[in-house]
PDB file of C-alpha atoms and ligand atoms in Angstrom:
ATOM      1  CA  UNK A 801     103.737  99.008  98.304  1.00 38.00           C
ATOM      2  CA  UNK A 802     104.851 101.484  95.869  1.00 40.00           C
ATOM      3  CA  UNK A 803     104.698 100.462  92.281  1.00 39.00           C
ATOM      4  CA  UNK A 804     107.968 100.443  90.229  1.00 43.00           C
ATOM      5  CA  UNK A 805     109.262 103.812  89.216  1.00 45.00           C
ATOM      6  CA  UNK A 806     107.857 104.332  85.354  1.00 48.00           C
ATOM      7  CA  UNK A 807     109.198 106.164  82.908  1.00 48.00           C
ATOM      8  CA  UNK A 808     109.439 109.514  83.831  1.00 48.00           C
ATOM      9  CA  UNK A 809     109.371 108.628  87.866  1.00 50.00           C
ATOM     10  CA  UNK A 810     110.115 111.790  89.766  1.00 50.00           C
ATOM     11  CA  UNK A 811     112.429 112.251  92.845  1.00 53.00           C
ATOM     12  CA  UNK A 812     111.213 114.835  95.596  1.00 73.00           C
ATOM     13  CA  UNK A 813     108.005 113.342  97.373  1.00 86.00           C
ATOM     14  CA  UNK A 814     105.216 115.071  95.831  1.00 93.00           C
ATOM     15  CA  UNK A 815     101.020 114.765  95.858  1.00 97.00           C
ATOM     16  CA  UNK A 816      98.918 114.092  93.355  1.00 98.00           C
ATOM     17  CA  UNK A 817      94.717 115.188  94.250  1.00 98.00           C
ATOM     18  CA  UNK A 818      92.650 113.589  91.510  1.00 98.00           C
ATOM     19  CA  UNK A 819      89.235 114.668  92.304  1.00 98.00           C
ATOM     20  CA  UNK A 820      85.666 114.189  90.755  1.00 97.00           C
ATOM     21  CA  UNK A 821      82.302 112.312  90.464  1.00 96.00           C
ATOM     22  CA  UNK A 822      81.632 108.689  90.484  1.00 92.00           C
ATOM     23  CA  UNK A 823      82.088 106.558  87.471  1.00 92.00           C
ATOM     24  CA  UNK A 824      84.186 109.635  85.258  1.00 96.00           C
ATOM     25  CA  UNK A 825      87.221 107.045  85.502  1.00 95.00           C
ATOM     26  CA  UNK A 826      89.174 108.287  88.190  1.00 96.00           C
ATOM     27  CA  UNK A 827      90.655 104.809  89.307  1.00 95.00           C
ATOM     28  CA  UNK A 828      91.629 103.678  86.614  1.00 96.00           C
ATOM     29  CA  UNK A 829      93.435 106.717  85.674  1.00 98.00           C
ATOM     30  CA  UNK A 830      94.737 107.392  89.100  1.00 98.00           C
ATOM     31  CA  UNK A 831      96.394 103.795  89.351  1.00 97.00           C
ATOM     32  CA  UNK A 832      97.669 104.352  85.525  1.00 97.00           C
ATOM     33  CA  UNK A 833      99.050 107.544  86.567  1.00 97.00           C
ATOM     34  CA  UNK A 834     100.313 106.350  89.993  1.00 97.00           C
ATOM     35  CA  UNK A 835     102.382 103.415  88.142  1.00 96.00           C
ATOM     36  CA  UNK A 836     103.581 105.465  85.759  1.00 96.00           C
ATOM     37  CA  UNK A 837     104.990 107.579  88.391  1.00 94.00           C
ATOM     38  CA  UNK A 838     106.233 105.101  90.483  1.00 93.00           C
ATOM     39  CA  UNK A 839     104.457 106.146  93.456  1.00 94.00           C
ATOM     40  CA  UNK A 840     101.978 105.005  96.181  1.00 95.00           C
ATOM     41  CA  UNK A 841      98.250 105.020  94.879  1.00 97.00           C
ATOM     42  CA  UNK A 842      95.335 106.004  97.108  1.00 97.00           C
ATOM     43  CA  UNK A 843      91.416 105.106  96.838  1.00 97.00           C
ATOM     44  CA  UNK A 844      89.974 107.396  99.469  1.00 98.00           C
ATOM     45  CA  UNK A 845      86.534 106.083  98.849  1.00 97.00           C
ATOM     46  CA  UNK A 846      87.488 103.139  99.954  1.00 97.00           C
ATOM     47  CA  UNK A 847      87.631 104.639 103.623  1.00 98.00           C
ATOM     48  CA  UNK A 848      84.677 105.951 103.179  1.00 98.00           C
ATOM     49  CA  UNK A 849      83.458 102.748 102.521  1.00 98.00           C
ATOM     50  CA  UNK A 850      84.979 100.729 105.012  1.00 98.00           C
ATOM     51  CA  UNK A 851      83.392 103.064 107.278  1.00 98.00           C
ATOM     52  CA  UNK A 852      79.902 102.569 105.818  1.00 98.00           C
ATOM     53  CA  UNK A 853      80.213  98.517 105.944  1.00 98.00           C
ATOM     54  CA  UNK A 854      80.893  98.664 109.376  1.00 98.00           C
ATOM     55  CA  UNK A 855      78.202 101.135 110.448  1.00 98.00           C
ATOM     56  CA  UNK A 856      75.628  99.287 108.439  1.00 98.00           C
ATOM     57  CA  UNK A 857      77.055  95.494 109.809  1.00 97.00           C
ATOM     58  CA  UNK A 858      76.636  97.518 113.483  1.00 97.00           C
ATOM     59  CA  UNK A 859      73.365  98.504 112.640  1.00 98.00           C
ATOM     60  CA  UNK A 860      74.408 102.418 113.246  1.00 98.00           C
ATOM     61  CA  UNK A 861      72.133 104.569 111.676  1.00 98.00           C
ATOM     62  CA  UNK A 862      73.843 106.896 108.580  1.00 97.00           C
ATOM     63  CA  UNK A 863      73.039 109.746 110.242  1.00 96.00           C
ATOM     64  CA  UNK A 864      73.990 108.798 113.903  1.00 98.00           C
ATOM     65  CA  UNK A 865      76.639 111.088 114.865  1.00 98.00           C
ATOM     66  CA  UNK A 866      76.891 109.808 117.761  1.00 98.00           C
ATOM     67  CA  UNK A 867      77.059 105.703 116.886  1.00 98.00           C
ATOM     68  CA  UNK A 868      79.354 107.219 114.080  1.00 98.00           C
ATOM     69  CA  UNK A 869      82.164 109.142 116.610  1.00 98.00           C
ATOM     70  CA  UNK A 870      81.748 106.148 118.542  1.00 98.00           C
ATOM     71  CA  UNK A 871      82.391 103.394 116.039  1.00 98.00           C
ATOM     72  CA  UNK A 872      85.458 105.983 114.437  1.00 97.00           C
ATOM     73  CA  UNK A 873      87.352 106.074 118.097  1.00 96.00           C
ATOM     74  CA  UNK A 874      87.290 102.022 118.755  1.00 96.00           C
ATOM     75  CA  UNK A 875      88.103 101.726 115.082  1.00 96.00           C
ATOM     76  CA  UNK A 876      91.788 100.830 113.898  1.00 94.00           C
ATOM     77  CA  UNK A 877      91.990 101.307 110.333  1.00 94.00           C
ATOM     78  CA  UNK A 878      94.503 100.200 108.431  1.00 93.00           C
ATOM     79  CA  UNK A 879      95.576 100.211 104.674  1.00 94.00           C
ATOM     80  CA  UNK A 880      97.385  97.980 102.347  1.00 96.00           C
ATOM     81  CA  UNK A 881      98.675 100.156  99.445  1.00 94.00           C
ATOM     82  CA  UNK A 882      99.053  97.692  96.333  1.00 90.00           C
ATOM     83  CA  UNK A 883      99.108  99.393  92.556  1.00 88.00           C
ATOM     84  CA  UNK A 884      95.522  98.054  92.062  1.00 87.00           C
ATOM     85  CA  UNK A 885      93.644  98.604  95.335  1.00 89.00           C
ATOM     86  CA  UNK A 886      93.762  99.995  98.709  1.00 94.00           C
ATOM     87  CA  UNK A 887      92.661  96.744 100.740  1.00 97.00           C
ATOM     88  CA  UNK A 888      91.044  97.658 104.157  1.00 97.00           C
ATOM     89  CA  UNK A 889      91.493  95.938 107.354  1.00 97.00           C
ATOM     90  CA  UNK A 890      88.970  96.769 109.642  1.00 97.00           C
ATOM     91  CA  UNK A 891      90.299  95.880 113.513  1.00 95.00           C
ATOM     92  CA  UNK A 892      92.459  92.929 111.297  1.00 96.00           C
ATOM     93  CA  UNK A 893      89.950  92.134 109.265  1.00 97.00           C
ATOM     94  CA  UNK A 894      89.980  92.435 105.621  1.00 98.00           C
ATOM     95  CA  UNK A 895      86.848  94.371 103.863  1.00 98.00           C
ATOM     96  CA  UNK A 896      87.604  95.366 101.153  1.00 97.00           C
ATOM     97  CA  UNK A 897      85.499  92.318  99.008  1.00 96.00           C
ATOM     98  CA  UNK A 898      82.950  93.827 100.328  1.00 95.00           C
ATOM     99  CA  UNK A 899      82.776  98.139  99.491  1.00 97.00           C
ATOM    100  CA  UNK A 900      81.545  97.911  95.861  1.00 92.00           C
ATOM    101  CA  UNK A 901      78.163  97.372  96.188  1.00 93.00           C
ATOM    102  CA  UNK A 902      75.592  99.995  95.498  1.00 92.00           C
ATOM    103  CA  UNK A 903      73.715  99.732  98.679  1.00 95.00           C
ATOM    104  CA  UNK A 904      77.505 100.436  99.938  1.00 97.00           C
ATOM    105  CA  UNK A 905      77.849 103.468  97.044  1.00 94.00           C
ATOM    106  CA  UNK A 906      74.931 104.782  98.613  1.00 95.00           C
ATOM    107  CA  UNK A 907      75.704 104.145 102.543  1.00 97.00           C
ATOM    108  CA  UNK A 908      79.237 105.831 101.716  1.00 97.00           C
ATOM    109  CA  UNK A 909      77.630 108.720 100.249  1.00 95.00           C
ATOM    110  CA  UNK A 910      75.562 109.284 103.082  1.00 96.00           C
ATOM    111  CA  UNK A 911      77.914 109.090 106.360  1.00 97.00           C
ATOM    112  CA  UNK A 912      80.525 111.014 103.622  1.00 96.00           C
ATOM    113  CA  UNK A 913      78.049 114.034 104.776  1.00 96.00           C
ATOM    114  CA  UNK A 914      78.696 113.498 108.432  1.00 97.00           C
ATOM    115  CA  UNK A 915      81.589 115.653 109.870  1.00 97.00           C
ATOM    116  CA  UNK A 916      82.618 113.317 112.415  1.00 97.00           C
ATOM    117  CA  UNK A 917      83.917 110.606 110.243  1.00 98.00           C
ATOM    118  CA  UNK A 918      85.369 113.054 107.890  1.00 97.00           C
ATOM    119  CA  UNK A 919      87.180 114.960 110.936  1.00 97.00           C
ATOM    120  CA  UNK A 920      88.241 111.206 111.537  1.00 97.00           C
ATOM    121  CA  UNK A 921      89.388 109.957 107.921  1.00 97.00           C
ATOM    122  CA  UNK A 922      91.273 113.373 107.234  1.00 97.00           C
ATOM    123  CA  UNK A 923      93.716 112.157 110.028  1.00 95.00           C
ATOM    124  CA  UNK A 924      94.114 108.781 108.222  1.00 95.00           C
ATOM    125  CA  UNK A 925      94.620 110.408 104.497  1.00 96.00           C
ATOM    126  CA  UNK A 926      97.000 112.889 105.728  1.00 96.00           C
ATOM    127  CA  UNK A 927      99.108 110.633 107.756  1.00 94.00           C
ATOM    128  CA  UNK A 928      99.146 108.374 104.225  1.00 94.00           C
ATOM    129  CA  UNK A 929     100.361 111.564 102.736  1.00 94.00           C
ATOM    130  CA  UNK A 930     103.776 111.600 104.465  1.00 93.00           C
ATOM    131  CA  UNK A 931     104.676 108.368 103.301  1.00 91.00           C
ATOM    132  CA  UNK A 932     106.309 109.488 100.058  1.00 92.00           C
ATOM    133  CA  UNK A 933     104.452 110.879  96.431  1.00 94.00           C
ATOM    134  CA  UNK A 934     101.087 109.655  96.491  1.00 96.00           C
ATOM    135  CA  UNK A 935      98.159 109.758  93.749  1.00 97.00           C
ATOM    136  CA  UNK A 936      95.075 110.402  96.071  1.00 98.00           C
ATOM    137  CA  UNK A 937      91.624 109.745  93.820  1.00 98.00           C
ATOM    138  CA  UNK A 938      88.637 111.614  96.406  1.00 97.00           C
ATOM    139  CA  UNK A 939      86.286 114.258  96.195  1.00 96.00           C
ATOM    140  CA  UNK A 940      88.024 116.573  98.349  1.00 97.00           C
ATOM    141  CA  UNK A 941      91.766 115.891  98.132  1.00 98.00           C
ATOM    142  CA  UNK A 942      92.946 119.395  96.487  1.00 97.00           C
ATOM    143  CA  UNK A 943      90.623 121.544  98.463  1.00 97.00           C
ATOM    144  CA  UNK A 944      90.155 120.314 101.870  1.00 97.00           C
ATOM    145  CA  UNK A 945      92.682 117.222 102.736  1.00 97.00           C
ATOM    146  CA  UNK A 946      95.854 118.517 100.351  1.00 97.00           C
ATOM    147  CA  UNK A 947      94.999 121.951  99.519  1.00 97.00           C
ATOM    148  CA  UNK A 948      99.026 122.139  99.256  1.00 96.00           C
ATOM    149  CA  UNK A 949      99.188 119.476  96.588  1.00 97.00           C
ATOM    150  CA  UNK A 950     101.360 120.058  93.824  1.00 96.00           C
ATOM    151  CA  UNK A 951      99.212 118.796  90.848  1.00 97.00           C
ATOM    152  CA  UNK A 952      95.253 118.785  91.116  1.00 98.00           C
ATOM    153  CA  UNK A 953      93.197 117.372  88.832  1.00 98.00           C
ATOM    154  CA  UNK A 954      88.987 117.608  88.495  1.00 98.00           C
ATOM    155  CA  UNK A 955      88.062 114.478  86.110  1.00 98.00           C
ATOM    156  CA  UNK A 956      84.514 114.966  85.022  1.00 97.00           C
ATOM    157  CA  UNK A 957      82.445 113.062  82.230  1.00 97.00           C
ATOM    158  CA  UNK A 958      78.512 113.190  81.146  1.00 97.00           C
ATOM    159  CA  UNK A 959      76.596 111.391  84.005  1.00 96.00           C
ATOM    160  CA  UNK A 960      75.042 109.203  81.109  1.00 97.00           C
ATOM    161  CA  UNK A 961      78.460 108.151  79.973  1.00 97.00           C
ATOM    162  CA  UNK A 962      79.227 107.915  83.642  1.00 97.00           C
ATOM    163  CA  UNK A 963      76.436 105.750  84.156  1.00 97.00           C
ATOM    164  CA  UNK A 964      76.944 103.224  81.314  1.00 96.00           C
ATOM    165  CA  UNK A 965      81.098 102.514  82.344  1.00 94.00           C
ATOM    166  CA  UNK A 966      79.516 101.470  86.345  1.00 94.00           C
ATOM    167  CA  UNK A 967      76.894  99.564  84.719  1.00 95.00           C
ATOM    168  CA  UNK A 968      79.646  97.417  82.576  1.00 94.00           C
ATOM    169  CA  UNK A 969      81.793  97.265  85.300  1.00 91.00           C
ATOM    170  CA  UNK A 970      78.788  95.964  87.681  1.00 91.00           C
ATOM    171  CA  UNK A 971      77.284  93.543  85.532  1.00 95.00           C
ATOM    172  CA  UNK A 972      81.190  91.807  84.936  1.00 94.00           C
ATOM    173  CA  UNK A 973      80.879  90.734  88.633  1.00 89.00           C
ATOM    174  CA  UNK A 974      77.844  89.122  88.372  1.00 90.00           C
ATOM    175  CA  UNK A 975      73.958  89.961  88.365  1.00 91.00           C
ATOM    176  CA  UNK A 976      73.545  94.277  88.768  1.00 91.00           C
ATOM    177  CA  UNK A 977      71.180  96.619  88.566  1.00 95.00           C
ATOM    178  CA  UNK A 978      69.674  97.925  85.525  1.00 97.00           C
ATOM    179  CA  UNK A 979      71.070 100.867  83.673  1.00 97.00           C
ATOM    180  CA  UNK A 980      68.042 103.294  84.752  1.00 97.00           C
ATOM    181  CA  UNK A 981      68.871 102.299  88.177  1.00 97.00           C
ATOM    182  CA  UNK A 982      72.940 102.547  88.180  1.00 96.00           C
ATOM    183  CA  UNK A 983      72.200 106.269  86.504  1.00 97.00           C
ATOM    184  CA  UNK A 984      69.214 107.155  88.961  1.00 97.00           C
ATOM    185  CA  UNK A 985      72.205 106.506  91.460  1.00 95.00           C
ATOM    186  CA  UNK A 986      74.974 108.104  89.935  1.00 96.00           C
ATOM    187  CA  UNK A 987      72.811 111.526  89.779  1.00 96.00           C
ATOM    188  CA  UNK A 988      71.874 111.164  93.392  1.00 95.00           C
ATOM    189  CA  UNK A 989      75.179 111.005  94.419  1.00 94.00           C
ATOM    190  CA  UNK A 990      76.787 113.400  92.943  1.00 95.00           C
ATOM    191  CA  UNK A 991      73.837 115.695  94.325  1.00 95.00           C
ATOM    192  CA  UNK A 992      74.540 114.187  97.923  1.00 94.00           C
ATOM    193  CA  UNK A 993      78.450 113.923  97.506  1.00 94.00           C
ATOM    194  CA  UNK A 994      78.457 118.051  95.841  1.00 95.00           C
ATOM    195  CA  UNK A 995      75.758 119.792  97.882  1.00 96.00           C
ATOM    196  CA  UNK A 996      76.890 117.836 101.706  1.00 95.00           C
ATOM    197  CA  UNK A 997      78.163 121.252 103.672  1.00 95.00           C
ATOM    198  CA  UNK A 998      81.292 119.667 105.033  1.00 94.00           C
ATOM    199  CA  UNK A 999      83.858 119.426 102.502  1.00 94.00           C
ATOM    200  CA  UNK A1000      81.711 118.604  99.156  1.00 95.00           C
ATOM    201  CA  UNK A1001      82.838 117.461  96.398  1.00 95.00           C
ATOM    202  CA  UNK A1002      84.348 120.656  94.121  1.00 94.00           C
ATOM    203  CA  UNK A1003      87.123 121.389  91.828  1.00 96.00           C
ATOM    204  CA  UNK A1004      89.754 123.394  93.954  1.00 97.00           C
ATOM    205  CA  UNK A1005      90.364 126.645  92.168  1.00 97.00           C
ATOM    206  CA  UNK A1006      94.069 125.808  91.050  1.00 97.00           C
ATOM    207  CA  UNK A1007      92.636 122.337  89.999  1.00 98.00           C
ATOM    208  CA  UNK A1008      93.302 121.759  86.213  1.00 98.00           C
ATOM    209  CA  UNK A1009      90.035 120.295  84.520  1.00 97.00           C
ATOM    210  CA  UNK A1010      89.458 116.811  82.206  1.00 98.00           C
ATOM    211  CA  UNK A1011      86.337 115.731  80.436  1.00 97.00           C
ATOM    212  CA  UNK A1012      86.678 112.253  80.098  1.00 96.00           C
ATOM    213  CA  UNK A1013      83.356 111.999  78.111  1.00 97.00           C
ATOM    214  CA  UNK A1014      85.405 110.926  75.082  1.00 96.00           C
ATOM    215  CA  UNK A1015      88.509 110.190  76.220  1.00 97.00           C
ATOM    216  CA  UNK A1016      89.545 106.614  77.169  1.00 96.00           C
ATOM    217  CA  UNK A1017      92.059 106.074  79.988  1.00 96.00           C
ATOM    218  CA  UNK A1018      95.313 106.327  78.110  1.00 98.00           C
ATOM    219  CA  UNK A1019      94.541 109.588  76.462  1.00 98.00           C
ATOM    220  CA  UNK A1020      93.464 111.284  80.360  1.00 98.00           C
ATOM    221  CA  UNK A1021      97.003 109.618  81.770  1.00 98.00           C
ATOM    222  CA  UNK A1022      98.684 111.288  79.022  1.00 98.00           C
ATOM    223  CA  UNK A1023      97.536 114.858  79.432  1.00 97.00           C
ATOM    224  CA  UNK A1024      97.923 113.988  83.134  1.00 98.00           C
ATOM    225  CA  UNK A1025     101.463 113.167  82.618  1.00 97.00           C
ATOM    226  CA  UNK A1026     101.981 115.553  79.908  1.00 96.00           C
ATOM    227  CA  UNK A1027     101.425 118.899  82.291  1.00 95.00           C
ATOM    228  CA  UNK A1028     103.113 116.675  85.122  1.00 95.00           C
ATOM    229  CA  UNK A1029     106.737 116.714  83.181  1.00 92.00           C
ATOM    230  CA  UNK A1030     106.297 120.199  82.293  1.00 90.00           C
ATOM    231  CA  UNK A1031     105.903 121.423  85.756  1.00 87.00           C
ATOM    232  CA  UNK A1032     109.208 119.187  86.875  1.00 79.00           C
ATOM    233  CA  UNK A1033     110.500 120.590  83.704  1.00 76.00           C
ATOM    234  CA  UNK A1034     110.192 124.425  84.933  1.00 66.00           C
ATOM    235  CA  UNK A1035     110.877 123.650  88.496  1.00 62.00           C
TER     236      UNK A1035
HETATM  237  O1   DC B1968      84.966 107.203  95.119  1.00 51.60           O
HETATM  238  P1   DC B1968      83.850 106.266  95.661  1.00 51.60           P
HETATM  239  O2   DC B1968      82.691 106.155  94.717  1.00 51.60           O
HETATM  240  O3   DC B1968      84.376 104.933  96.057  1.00 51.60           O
HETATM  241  O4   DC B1968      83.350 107.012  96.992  1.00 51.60           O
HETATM  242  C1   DC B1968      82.268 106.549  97.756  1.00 51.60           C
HETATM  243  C2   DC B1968      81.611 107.720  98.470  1.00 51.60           C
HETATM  244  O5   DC B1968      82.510 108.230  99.450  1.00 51.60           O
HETATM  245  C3   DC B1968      81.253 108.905  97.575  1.00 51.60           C
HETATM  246  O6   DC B1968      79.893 108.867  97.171  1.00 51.60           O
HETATM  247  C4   DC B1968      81.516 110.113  98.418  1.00 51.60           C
HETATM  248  C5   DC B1968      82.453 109.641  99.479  1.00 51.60           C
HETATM  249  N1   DC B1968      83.793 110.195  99.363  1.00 51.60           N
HETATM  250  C6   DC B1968      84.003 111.451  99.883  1.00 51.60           C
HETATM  251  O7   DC B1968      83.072 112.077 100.347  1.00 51.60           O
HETATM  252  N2   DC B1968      85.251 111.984  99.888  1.00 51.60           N
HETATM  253  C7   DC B1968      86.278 111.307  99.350  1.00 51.60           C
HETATM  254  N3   DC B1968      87.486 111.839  99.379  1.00 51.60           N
HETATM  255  C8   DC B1968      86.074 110.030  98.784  1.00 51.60           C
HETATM  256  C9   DC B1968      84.812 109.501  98.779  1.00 51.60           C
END
């Protein structure tokens, strides 16, 4: 469900690719921004994820193309948009409680580098995309799965930093690893998710950079919008 047009909604359908590591705040800014907008808000890892529960639940190895294809044809995927989440149902059922582990991070990160499941999820994303303006958080959305997007954004921060907002996050659900841990993972990941040779994780060349290292949420959703009006402005 779309959120309520904010202030400043916008009428012709548009995309917006926020891309970028793990933990540099890209969902909550993406949601922020998406609300603001009034328009549909995307968590592609969240796909990725799905995709990673159900390969581990099946007992498919990471690397199995193979198990992988076969798991991605006899697999209906299907989304609930809501402001705050993208809730996956898995063949009806309902994953999502279940994505935000780190043995899931990790899992995620690995099939992310097999081609046949992202051949597979760039169908789903794109068909997403022609449901009206969309804020897609990912680590490829402005240059592999909307290289045509109208506003790209790379939102970086220092892994440390990085590594301290998962950690808080983790430990408010419950028991989590320590912080050497939740950083030993963030830097392997971003090595797995920027080095993979299908579609890693870059800045697109026309993607407009943010360093969220000491910047909170409402100060990246208001450059965001900022260089948003100003383009609607011109055009
Ligand atoms: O954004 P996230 O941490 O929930 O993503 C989980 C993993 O999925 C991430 O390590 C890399 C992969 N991913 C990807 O390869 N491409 C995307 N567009 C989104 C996520």
């Amino acid at each position: 469900m779309p959120g309520r047009p904010g202030q400043g909604a916008v009428v012709n359908p548009f995309i917006v690719a926020i891309d970028g590591p793990a933990g540099a705040g890209k969902t909550t800014v993406s949601q922020m921004l998406a609300r603001r907008l009034g328009c549909l808000y995307v968590d592609t890892g969240a796909l990725y994820r799905g995709v990673a529960v159900l390969a581990m639940r099946r007992d498919i190895g990471l690397d199995d193309d193979l198990g992988l294809a076969k798991l991605c044809e006899n697999l209906k995927m299907d989304l609930e948009l809501t402001p705050d989440a993208t809730r996956v149902l898995a063949n009806g059922e309902d994953i999502t409680a279940g994505l935000r582990t780190p043995e899931v991070s990790m899992a995620a990160s690995a099939i992310s580098a097999r081609p046949v499941v992202r051949a597979w999820l760039l169908t789903v994303q794109r068909s997403i995309g022609t449901k009206g303006s969309c804020v897609f958080e990912g680590r490829d959305m402005g240059t592999v799965v909307f290289p045509d997007a109208k506003f790209k954004f790379f939102l970086t921060a220092d892994p440390r930093v990085r590594a301290v907002r998962r950690h808080k996050e983790l430990t408010a659900k419950g028991p989590a690893p320590s912080l050497v841990e939740v950083e030993r993972d963030i830097r392997l990941r971003d090595r797995n998710d920027s080095t993979r040779s299908t579609a890693p994780m870059a800045a697109a060349p026309d993607a407009i950079f943010l360093d969220s290292t000491e910047k909170n949420a409402d100060e990246v959703v208001k450059s965001m919008l900022e260089i948003i009006r100003e383009a609607q402005e011109i055009n």
